[in-house]
Tab-separated table of C-alpha atoms in Angstrom:
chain	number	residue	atom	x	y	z
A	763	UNK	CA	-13.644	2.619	-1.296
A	764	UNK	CA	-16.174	5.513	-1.386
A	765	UNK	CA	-16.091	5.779	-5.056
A	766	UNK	CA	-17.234	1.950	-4.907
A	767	UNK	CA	-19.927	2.930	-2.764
A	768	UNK	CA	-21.379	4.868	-5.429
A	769	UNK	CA	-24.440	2.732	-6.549
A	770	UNK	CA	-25.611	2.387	-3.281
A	771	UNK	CA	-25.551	5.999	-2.751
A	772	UNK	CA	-27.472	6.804	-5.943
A	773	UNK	CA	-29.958	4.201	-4.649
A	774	UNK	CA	-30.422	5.929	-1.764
A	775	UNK	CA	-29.713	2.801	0.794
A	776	UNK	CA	-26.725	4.828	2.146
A	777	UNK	CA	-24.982	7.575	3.126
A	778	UNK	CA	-21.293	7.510	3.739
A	779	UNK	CA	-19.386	9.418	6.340
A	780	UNK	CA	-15.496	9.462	6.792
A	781	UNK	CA	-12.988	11.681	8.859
A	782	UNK	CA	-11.934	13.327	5.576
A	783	UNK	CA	-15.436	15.133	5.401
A	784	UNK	CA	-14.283	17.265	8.686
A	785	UNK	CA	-14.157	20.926	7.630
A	786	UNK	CA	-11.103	23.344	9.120
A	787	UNK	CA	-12.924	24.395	12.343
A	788	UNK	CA	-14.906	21.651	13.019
A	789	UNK	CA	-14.020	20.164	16.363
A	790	UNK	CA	-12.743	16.685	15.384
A	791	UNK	CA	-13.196	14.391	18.003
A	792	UNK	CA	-16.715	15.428	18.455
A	793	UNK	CA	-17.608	15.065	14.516
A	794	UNK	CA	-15.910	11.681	14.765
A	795	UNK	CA	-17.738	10.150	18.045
A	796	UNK	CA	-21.469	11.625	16.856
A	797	UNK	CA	-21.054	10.171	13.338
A	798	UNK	CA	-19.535	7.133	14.957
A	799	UNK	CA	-22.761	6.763	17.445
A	800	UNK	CA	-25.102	7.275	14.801
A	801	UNK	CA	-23.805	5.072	12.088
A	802	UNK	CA	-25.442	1.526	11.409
A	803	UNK	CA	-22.825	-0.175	9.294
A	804	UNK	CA	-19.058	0.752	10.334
A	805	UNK	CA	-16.050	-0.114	8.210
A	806	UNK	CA	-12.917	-0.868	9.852
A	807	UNK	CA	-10.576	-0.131	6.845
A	808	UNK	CA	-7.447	-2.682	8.267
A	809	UNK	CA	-4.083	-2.325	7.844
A	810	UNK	CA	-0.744	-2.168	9.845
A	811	UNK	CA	-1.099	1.736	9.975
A	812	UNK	CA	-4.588	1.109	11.088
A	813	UNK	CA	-3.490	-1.471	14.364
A	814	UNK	CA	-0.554	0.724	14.953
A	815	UNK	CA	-2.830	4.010	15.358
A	816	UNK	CA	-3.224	4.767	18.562
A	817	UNK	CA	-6.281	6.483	18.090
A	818	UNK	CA	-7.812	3.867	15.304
A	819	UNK	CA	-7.334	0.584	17.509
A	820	UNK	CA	-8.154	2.371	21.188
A	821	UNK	CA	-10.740	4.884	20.554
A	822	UNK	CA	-12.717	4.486	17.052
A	823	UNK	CA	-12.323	0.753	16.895
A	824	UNK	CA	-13.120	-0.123	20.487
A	825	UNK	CA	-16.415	2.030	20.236
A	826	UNK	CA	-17.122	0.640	16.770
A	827	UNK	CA	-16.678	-2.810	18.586
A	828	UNK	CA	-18.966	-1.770	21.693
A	829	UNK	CA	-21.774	-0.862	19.255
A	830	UNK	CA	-21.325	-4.088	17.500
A	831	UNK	CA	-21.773	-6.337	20.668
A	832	UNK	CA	-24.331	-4.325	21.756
A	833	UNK	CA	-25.624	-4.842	18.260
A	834	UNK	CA	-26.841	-1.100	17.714
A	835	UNK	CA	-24.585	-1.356	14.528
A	836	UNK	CA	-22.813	-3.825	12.591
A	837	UNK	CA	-18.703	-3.432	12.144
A	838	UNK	CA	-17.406	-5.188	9.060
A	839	UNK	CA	-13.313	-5.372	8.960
A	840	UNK	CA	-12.025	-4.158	5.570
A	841	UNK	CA	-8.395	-5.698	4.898
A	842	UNK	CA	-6.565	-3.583	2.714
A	843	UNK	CA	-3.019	-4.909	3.136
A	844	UNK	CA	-1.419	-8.084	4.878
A	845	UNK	CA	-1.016	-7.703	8.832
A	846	UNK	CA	-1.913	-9.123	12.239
A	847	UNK	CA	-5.538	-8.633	12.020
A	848	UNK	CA	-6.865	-11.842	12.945
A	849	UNK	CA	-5.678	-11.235	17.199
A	850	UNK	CA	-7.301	-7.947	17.102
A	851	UNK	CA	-10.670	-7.748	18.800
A	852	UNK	CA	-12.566	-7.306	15.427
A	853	UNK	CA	-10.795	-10.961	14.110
A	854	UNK	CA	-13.508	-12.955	15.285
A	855	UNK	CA	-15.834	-11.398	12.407
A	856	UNK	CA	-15.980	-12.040	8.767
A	857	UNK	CA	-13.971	-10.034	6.768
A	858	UNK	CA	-13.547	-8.690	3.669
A	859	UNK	CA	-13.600	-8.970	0.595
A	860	UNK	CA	-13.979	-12.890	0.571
A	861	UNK	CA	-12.019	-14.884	2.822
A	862	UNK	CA	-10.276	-11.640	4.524
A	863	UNK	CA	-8.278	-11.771	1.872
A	864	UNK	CA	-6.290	-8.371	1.583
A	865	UNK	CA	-7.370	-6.326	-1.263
A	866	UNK	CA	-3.627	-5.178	-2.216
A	867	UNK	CA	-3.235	-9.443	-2.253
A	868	UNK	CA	-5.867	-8.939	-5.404
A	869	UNK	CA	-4.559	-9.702	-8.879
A	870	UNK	CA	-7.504	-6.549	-9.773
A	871	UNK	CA	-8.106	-4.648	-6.872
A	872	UNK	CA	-11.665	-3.237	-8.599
A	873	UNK	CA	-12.657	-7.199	-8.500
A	874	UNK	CA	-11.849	-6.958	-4.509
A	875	UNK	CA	-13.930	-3.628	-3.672
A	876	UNK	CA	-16.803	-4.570	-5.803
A	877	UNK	CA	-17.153	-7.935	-3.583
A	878	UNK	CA	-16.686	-5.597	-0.399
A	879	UNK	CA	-19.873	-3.535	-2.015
A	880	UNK	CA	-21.643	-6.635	-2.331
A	881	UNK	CA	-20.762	-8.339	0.953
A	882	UNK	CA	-21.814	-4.174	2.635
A	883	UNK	CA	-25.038	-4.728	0.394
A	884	UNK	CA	-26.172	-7.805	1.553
A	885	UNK	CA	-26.107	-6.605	5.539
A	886	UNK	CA	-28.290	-3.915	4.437
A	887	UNK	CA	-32.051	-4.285	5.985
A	888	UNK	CA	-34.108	-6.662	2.985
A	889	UNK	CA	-36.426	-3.718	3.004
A	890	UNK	CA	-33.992	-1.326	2.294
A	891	UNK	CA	-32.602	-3.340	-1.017
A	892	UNK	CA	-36.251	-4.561	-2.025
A	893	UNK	CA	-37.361	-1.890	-4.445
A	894	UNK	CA	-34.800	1.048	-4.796
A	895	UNK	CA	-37.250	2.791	-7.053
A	896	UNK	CA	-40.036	2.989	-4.286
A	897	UNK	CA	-41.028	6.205	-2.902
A	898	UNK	CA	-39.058	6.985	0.212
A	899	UNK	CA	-39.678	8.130	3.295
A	900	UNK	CA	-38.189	11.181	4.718
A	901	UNK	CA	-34.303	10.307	4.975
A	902	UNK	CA	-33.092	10.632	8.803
A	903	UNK	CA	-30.200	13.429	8.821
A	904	UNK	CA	-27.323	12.511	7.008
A	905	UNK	CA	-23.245	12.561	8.243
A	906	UNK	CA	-23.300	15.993	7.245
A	907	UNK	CA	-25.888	17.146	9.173
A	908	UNK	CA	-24.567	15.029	12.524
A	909	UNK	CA	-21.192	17.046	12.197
A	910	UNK	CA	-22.991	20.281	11.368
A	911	UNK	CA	-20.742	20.427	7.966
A	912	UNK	CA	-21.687	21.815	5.275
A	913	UNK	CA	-23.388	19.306	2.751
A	914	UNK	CA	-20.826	18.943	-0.225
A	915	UNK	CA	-19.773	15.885	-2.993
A	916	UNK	CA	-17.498	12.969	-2.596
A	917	UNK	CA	-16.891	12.953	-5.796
A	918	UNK	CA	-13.531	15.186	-5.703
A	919	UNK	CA	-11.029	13.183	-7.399
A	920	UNK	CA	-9.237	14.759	-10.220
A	921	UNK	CA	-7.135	13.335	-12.918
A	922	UNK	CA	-3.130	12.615	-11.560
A	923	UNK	CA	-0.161	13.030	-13.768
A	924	UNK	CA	3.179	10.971	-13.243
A	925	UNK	CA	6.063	12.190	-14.122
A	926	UNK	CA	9.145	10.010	-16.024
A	927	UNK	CA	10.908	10.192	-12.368
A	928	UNK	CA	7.713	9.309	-10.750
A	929	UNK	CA	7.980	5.839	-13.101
A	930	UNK	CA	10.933	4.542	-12.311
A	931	UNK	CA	10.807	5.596	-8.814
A	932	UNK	CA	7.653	3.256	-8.440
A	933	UNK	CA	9.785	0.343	-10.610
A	934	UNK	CA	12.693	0.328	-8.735
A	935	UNK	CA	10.683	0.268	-5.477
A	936	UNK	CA	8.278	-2.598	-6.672
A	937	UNK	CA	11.518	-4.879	-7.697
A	938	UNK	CA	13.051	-4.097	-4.284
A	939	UNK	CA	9.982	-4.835	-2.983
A	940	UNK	CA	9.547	-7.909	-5.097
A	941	UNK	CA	13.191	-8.841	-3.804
A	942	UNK	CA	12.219	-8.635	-0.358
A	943	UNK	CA	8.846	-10.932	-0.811
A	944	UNK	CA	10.991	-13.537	-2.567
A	945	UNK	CA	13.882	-13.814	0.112
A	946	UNK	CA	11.033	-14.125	3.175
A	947	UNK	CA	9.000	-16.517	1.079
A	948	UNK	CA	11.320	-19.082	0.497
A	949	UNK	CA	12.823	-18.783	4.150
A	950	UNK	CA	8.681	-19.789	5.331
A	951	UNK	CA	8.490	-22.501	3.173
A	952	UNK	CA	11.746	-24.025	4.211
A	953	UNK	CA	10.736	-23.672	7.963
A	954	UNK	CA	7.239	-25.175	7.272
A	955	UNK	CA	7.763	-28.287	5.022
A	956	UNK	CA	10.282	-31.260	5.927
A	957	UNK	CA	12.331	-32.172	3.049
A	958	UNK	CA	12.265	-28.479	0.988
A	959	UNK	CA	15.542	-26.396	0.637
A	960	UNK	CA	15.715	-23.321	-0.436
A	961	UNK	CA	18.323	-20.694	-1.980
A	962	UNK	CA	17.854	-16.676	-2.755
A	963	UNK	CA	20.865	-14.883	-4.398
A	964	UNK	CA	21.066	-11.355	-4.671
A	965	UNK	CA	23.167	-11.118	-7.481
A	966	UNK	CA	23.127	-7.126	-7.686
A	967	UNK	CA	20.891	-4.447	-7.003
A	968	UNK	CA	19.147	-5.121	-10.706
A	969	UNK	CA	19.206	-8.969	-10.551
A	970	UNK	CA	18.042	-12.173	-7.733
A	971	UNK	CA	17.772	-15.478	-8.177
A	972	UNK	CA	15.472	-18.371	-6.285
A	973	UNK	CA	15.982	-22.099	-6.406
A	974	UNK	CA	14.093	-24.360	-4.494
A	975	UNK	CA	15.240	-27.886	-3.720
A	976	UNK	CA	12.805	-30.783	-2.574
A	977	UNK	CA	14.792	-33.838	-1.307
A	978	UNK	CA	17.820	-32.276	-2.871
A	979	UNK	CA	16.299	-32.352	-6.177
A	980	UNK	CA	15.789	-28.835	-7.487
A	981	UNK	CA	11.903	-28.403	-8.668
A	982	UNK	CA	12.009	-24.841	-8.958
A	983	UNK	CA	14.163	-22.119	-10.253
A	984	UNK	CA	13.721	-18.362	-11.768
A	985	UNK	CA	16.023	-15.272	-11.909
A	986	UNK	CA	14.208	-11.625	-11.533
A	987	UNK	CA	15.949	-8.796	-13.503
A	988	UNK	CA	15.146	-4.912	-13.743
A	989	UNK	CA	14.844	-4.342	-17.480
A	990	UNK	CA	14.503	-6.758	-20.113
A	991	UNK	CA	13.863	-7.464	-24.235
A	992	UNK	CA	10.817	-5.054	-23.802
A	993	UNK	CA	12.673	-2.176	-22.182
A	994	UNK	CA	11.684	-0.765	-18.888
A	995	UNK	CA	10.305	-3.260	-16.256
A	996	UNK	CA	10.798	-6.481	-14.461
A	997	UNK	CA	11.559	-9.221	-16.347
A	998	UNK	CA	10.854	-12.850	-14.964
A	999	UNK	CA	12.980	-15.890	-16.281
A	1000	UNK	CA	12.557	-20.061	-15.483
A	1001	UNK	CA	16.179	-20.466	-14.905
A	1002	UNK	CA	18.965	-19.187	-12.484
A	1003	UNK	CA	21.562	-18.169	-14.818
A	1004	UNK	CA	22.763	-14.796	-13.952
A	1005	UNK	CA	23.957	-14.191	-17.426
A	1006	UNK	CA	20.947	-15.890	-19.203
A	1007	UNK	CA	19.098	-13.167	-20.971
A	1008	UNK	CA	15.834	-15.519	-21.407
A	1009	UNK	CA	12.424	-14.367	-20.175
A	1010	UNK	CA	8.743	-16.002	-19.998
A	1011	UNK	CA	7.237	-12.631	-18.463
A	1012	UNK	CA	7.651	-9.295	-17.695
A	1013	UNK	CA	5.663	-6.646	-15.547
A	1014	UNK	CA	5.748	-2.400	-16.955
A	1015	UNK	CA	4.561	0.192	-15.376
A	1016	UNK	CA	1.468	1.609	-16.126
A	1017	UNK	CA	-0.921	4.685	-14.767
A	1018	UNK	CA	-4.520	6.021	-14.385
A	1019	UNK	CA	-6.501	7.896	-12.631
A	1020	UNK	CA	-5.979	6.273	-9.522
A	1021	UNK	CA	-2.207	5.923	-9.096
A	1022	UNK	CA	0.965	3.559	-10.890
A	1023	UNK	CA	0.284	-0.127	-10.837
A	1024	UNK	CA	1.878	-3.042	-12.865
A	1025	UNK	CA	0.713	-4.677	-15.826
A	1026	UNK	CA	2.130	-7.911	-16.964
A	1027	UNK	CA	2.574	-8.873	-20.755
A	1028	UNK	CA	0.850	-12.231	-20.418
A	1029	UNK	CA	3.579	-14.694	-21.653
A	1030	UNK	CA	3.389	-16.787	-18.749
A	1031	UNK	CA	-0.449	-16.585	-18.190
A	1032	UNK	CA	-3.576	-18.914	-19.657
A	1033	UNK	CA	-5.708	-16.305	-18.225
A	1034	UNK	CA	-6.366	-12.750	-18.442
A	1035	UNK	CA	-3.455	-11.179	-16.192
A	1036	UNK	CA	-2.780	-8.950	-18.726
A	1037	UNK	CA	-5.632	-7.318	-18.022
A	1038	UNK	CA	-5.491	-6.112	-14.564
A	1039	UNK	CA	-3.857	-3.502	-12.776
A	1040	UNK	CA	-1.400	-4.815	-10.066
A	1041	UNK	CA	0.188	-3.970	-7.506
A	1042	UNK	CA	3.378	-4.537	-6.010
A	1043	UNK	CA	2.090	-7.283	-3.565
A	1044	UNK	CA	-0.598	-9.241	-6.696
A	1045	UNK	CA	3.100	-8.724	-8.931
A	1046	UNK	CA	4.650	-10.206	-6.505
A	1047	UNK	CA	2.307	-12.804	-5.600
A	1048	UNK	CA	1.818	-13.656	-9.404
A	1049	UNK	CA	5.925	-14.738	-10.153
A	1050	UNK	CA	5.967	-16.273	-6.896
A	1051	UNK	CA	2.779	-18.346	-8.604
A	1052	UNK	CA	4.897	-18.877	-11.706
A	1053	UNK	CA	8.033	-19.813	-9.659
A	1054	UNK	CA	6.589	-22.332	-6.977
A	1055	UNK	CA	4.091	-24.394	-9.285
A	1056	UNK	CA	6.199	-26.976	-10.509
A	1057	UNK	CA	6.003	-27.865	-6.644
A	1058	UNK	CA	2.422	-27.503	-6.255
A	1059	UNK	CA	1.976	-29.980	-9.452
Protein backbone atom coordinates (compact mmCIF):
# COMPACT_ATOMS: atom_id res chain seq x y z
CA UNK A 1 0.00 0.00 0.00
CA UNK A 2 2.65 2.60 1.01
CA UNK A 3 4.75 1.94 -1.94
CA UNK A 4 1.44 2.93 -3.96
CA UNK A 5 1.31 5.97 -2.08
CA UNK A 6 4.41 7.06 -3.56
CA UNK A 7 3.29 9.81 -6.09
CA UNK A 8 1.38 11.47 -3.69
CA UNK A 9 4.20 11.65 -1.38
CA UNK A 10 6.62 13.07 -3.97
CA UNK A 11 3.84 15.62 -4.61
CA UNK A 12 3.86 16.61 -1.36
CA UNK A 13 -0.16 16.19 -0.69
CA UNK A 14 0.74 13.54 1.96
CA UNK A 15 2.52 12.10 4.47
CA UNK A 16 1.97 8.55 5.54
CA UNK A 17 2.19 7.17 9.02
CA UNK A 18 1.81 3.41 10.04
CA UNK A 19 2.54 1.36 13.32
CA UNK A 20 5.58 -0.14 11.56
CA UNK A 21 7.39 3.36 11.78
CA UNK A 22 7.48 2.84 15.83
CA UNK A 23 11.15 2.70 16.83
CA UNK A 24 12.32 0.03 19.82
CA UNK A 25 11.66 2.38 22.79
CA UNK A 26 9.05 4.33 21.63
CA UNK A 27 6.02 3.93 23.84
CA UNK A 28 3.48 2.37 21.43
CA UNK A 29 0.19 3.14 22.39
CA UNK A 30 1.01 6.72 22.75
CA UNK A 31 2.76 6.96 19.09
CA UNK A 32 -0.35 5.18 17.84
CA UNK A 33 -3.25 7.45 19.53
CA UNK A 34 -1.21 11.00 18.69
CA UNK A 35 -0.67 9.96 15.04
CA UNK A 36 -4.18 8.60 15.09
CA UNK A 37 -5.62 12.16 16.49
CA UNK A 38 -3.71 14.07 14.15
CA UNK A 39 -4.28 12.26 10.94
CA UNK A 40 -6.89 13.62 8.29
CA UNK A 41 -7.39 10.63 6.05
CA UNK A 42 -7.30 7.12 8.00
CA UNK A 43 -7.10 3.78 6.24
CA UNK A 44 -8.73 0.92 7.74
CA UNK A 45 -6.67 -1.84 5.95
CA UNK A 46 -9.73 -4.80 6.34
CA UNK A 47 -9.37 -8.17 6.70
CA UNK A 48 -10.42 -11.14 8.99
CA UNK A 49 -7.12 -10.61 11.05
CA UNK A 50 -8.06 -7.01 11.11
CA UNK A 51 -12.00 -7.68 12.73
CA UNK A 52 -10.56 -10.39 14.82
CA UNK A 53 -7.84 -7.94 16.48
CA UNK A 54 -8.81 -7.01 19.51
CA UNK A 55 -6.96 -4.00 19.51
CA UNK A 56 -7.70 -3.04 15.57
CA UNK A 57 -11.67 -3.30 15.83
CA UNK A 58 -11.98 -1.83 19.72
CA UNK A 59 -9.38 0.73 20.06
CA UNK A 60 -7.84 2.10 16.59
CA UNK A 61 -10.98 1.53 14.60
CA UNK A 62 -13.53 2.85 17.06
CA UNK A 63 -11.40 6.15 17.43
CA UNK A 64 -10.79 6.24 13.68
CA UNK A 65 -14.70 5.95 13.51
CA UNK A 66 -15.29 8.74 16.31
CA UNK A 67 -13.13 11.16 14.27
CA UNK A 68 -15.02 10.30 11.21
CA UNK A 69 -18.55 11.16 12.66
CA UNK A 70 -17.26 13.94 14.20
CA UNK A 71 -15.85 14.63 10.78
CA UNK A 72 -12.31 15.90 12.04
CA UNK A 73 -11.00 13.16 9.58
CA UNK A 74 -12.21 11.00 6.96
CA UNK A 75 -11.84 6.89 7.44
CA UNK A 76 -11.82 5.04 4.14
CA UNK A 77 -12.12 0.98 4.61
CA UNK A 78 -9.40 -0.78 2.58
CA UNK A 79 -10.55 -4.53 1.80
CA UNK A 80 -7.70 -6.60 1.33
CA UNK A 81 -9.22 -10.08 1.57
CA UNK A 82 -12.91 -11.52 1.66
CA UNK A 83 -14.63 -11.26 5.26
CA UNK A 84 -17.55 -9.89 7.27
CA UNK A 85 -16.85 -6.33 6.76
CA UNK A 86 -20.01 -5.01 5.68
CA UNK A 87 -21.73 -5.48 9.77
CA UNK A 88 -18.78 -3.75 11.12
CA UNK A 89 -19.32 -0.15 12.12
CA UNK A 90 -17.13 1.20 9.20
CA UNK A 91 -19.67 -0.91 6.49
CA UNK A 92 -21.86 1.87 6.03
CA UNK A 93 -18.94 3.77 4.03
CA UNK A 94 -17.62 3.30 0.61
CA UNK A 95 -14.97 1.08 0.27
CA UNK A 96 -12.25 0.23 -1.59
CA UNK A 97 -10.91 -0.23 -4.34
CA UNK A 98 -14.24 -0.02 -6.43
CA UNK A 99 -17.20 -1.67 -5.24
CA UNK A 100 -15.37 -2.99 -1.86
CA UNK A 101 -14.22 -5.39 -3.85
CA UNK A 102 -11.24 -7.25 -2.04
CA UNK A 103 -7.98 -6.56 -3.56
CA UNK A 104 -6.68 -10.35 -3.18
CA UNK A 105 -10.34 -10.92 -5.34
CA UNK A 106 -8.17 -8.81 -8.16
CA UNK A 107 -7.11 -10.69 -11.27
CA UNK A 108 -3.81 -7.80 -10.88
CA UNK A 109 -3.64 -6.66 -7.55
CA UNK A 110 -1.38 -3.37 -8.85
CA UNK A 111 -4.78 -2.54 -10.95
CA UNK A 112 -6.65 -2.69 -7.34
CA UNK A 113 -4.13 -0.36 -5.25
CA UNK A 114 -3.71 2.09 -7.99
CA UNK A 115 -7.72 2.65 -7.90
CA UNK A 116 -7.36 2.80 -3.94
CA UNK A 117 -4.62 5.77 -4.75
CA UNK A 118 -7.03 7.34 -6.89
CA UNK A 119 -10.22 6.92 -4.85
CA UNK A 120 -7.46 8.40 -1.46
CA UNK A 121 -6.63 11.20 -4.15
CA UNK A 122 -9.81 12.38 -4.93
CA UNK A 123 -10.83 13.00 -0.94
CA UNK A 124 -7.86 15.09 -0.83
CA UNK A 125 -8.79 19.03 -0.31
CA UNK A 126 -9.20 20.48 -4.39
CA UNK A 127 -6.57 22.89 -3.23
CA UNK A 128 -4.27 20.48 -2.22
CA UNK A 129 -4.37 18.49 -5.83
CA UNK A 130 -4.73 21.88 -7.88
CA UNK A 131 -1.15 22.70 -8.73
CA UNK A 132 1.43 20.24 -7.12
CA UNK A 133 4.20 22.37 -8.51
CA UNK A 134 3.08 25.56 -6.52
CA UNK A 135 5.18 26.90 -3.86
CA UNK A 136 4.16 25.49 -0.52
CA UNK A 137 3.59 26.64 2.57
CA UNK A 138 5.41 25.53 5.57
CA UNK A 139 4.35 21.70 5.96
CA UNK A 140 2.61 21.13 9.54
CA UNK A 141 4.86 18.40 11.45
CA UNK A 142 4.87 15.23 9.91
CA UNK A 143 4.09 11.41 11.62
CA UNK A 144 7.55 11.45 12.53
CA UNK A 145 7.67 14.36 14.34
CA UNK A 146 4.08 13.50 16.29
CA UNK A 147 5.82 10.21 17.58
CA UNK A 148 9.10 11.98 18.26
CA UNK A 149 10.86 9.23 15.82
CA UNK A 150 13.47 9.79 14.11
CA UNK A 151 12.69 10.95 10.42
CA UNK A 152 13.79 7.94 8.13
CA UNK A 153 12.53 6.33 4.39
CA UNK A 154 9.72 4.03 3.60
CA UNK A 155 11.32 2.91 0.98
CA UNK A 156 13.03 -0.29 2.74
CA UNK A 157 12.06 -3.11 0.68
CA UNK A 158 14.78 -5.27 -0.61
CA UNK A 159 14.84 -7.83 -3.28
CA UNK A 160 13.34 -11.59 -1.87
CA UNK A 161 14.68 -14.86 -3.05
CA UNK A 162 12.49 -18.16 -3.13
CA UNK A 163 13.85 -21.09 -2.79
CA UNK A 164 12.81 -24.52 -5.03
CA UNK A 165 11.02 -25.67 -1.57
CA UNK A 166 9.58 -22.30 -1.16
CA UNK A 167 7.80 -23.08 -4.88
CA UNK A 168 6.14 -25.92 -4.41
CA UNK A 169 5.26 -25.19 -0.94
CA UNK A 170 3.21 -22.12 -2.32
CA UNK A 171 1.72 -24.69 -5.31
CA UNK A 172 0.61 -27.26 -3.27
CA UNK A 173 -1.01 -24.76 -0.87
CA UNK A 174 -2.75 -22.70 -3.73
CA UNK A 175 -4.33 -26.15 -5.25
CA UNK A 176 -5.48 -27.09 -1.73
CA UNK A 177 -6.63 -23.88 -1.50
CA UNK A 178 -8.17 -23.92 -4.92
CA UNK A 179 -9.80 -27.35 -3.73
CA UNK A 180 -11.34 -25.83 -0.87
CA UNK A 181 -12.92 -22.67 -2.97
CA UNK A 182 -14.36 -25.17 -5.45
CA UNK A 183 -16.10 -27.61 -2.87
CA UNK A 184 -17.81 -24.32 -0.89
CA UNK A 185 -18.69 -22.75 -4.21
CA UNK A 186 -20.70 -25.24 -5.65
CA UNK A 187 -22.38 -26.13 -2.18
CA UNK A 188 -23.66 -21.89 -2.35
CA UNK A 189 -24.87 -22.16 -5.59
CA UNK A 190 -26.86 -25.27 -4.98
CA UNK A 191 -28.43 -23.66 -1.79
CA UNK A 192 -29.20 -20.39 -3.70
CA UNK A 193 -30.74 -21.39 -7.11
CA UNK A 194 -33.87 -23.86 -7.47
CA UNK A 195 -33.28 -26.38 -10.04
CA UNK A 196 -29.05 -26.49 -9.90
CA UNK A 197 -27.24 -29.69 -8.61
CA UNK A 198 -24.06 -29.90 -7.91
CA UNK A 199 -21.14 -32.61 -7.45
CA UNK A 200 -17.27 -32.10 -6.12
CA UNK A 201 -15.04 -35.26 -6.11
CA UNK A 202 -11.88 -35.36 -4.50
CA UNK A 203 -10.34 -37.87 -6.42
CA UNK A 204 -6.81 -37.70 -4.55
CA UNK A 205 -4.75 -35.27 -2.96
CA UNK A 206 -3.35 -34.17 -6.71
CA UNK A 207 -6.74 -34.36 -8.54
CA UNK A 208 -10.87 -32.90 -7.99
CA UNK A 209 -13.47 -32.84 -10.10
CA UNK A 210 -16.81 -30.39 -10.35
CA UNK A 211 -19.97 -31.07 -12.28
CA UNK A 212 -22.80 -28.99 -12.13
CA UNK A 213 -26.27 -30.15 -13.10
CA UNK A 214 -29.23 -27.68 -14.00
CA UNK A 215 -32.59 -29.57 -14.18
CA UNK A 216 -30.59 -32.74 -14.22
CA UNK A 217 -28.89 -31.77 -17.29
CA UNK A 218 -25.18 -31.33 -16.68
CA UNK A 219 -24.03 -27.67 -18.07
CA UNK A 220 -20.83 -27.67 -16.47
CA UNK A 221 -17.93 -29.89 -15.83
CA UNK A 222 -13.91 -29.54 -15.25
CA UNK A 223 -11.30 -31.70 -13.42
CA UNK A 224 -8.28 -29.70 -11.52
CA UNK A 225 -4.92 -31.62 -11.46
CA UNK A 226 -1.43 -30.70 -9.80
CA UNK A 227 0.99 -30.98 -12.71
CA UNK A 228 0.28 -31.16 -16.22
CA UNK A 229 1.81 -31.22 -20.16
CA UNK A 230 3.80 -28.05 -19.05
CA UNK A 231 5.35 -29.50 -15.91
CA UNK A 232 4.92 -27.94 -12.56
CA UNK A 233 1.50 -26.26 -11.84
CA UNK A 234 -2.21 -26.59 -11.90
CA UNK A 235 -3.63 -27.76 -14.77
CA UNK A 236 -7.41 -26.99 -15.58
CA UNK A 237 -9.45 -29.43 -17.91
CA UNK A 238 -13.41 -29.06 -19.44
CA UNK A 239 -14.23 -32.56 -18.59
CA UNK A 240 -14.50 -34.86 -15.44
CA UNK A 241 -12.55 -37.75 -16.48
CA UNK A 242 -10.16 -38.66 -13.83
CA UNK A 243 -7.92 -40.37 -16.26
CA UNK A 244 -8.32 -37.75 -19.11
CA UNK A 245 -5.00 -36.10 -19.50
CA UNK A 246 -6.64 -33.05 -21.59
CA UNK A 247 -6.12 -29.44 -20.50
CA UNK A 248 -7.44 -25.85 -21.77
CA UNK A 249 -5.26 -23.98 -18.99
CA UNK A 250 -2.82 -24.12 -16.57
CA UNK A 251 -1.55 -21.71 -13.71
CA UNK A 252 2.81 -21.84 -12.71
CA UNK A 253 4.28 -20.31 -10.24
CA UNK A 254 6.02 -17.32 -10.64
CA UNK A 255 8.07 -14.62 -8.29
CA UNK A 256 9.19 -10.95 -7.85
CA UNK A 257 10.00 -8.64 -5.73
CA UNK A 258 6.99 -8.72 -3.85
CA UNK A 259 6.29 -12.39 -3.07
CA UNK A 260 5.04 -15.90 -5.30
CA UNK A 261 1.88 -15.38 -7.25
CA UNK A 262 0.34 -17.40 -10.20
CA UNK A 263 0.51 -16.79 -13.72
CA UNK A 264 -1.75 -18.50 -16.12
CA UNK A 265 -0.65 -19.59 -19.74
CA UNK A 266 -3.62 -17.98 -21.45
CA UNK A 267 -5.23 -20.97 -23.32
CA UNK A 268 -8.50 -20.40 -21.97
CA UNK A 269 -8.44 -16.52 -22.01
CA UNK A 270 -9.54 -13.77 -24.93
CA UNK A 271 -7.93 -11.33 -22.73
CA UNK A 272 -4.74 -10.56 -21.19
CA UNK A 273 -4.68 -13.01 -18.03
CA UNK A 274 -1.50 -13.99 -18.91
CA UNK A 275 -0.33 -10.99 -17.94
CA UNK A 276 -1.08 -10.53 -14.38
CA UNK A 277 0.17 -11.75 -11.27
CA UNK A 278 -2.46 -13.79 -9.27
CA UNK A 279 -3.12 -14.91 -6.42
CA UNK A 280 -4.52 -17.84 -4.95
CA UNK A 281 -8.07 -16.29 -4.49
CA UNK A 282 -8.02 -14.23 -8.57
CA UNK A 283 -6.60 -18.21 -9.60
CA UNK A 284 -9.19 -19.41 -8.07
CA UNK A 285 -11.77 -17.06 -9.01
CA UNK A 286 -10.53 -17.23 -12.73
CA UNK A 287 -11.27 -21.44 -13.27
CA UNK A 288 -14.25 -21.03 -11.30
CA UNK A 289 -15.01 -18.24 -14.31
CA UNK A 290 -13.97 -20.85 -16.86
CA UNK A 291 -15.97 -23.65 -15.12
CA UNK A 292 -19.44 -21.91 -14.37
CA UNK A 293 -19.91 -19.90 -17.77
CA UNK A 294 -21.59 -22.28 -19.80
CA UNK A 295 -24.33 -21.51 -17.02
CA UNK A 296 -24.05 -17.90 -17.07
CA UNK A 297 -24.51 -18.07 -21.11
Amino acid sequence: METHLAMLKKQGLIDAWHDRRIKAGDEVDHSIDANLNAADVILLLVSADFLASSYCYDVEMQRAMQRHEAREARVIPVILRHCDWHSAPFGKLLAAPKDGKPIKAWSDVDEAFLDVVKQIRATLPAKATANTNAPKASPAPTSAAVSGAKPRSSNLRLKKTFTEADRDRFLHESFDFLAEFFETSLTELAERNDGIEVNYRRIDSDRFTAVVYKNGKAIGRCKISFGGAFGRGISFSHNDQASDGSMNESLSVEADDGGLFLKALGLASYGSVEDHKLSQEAAAEYYWSLFIEPLQR
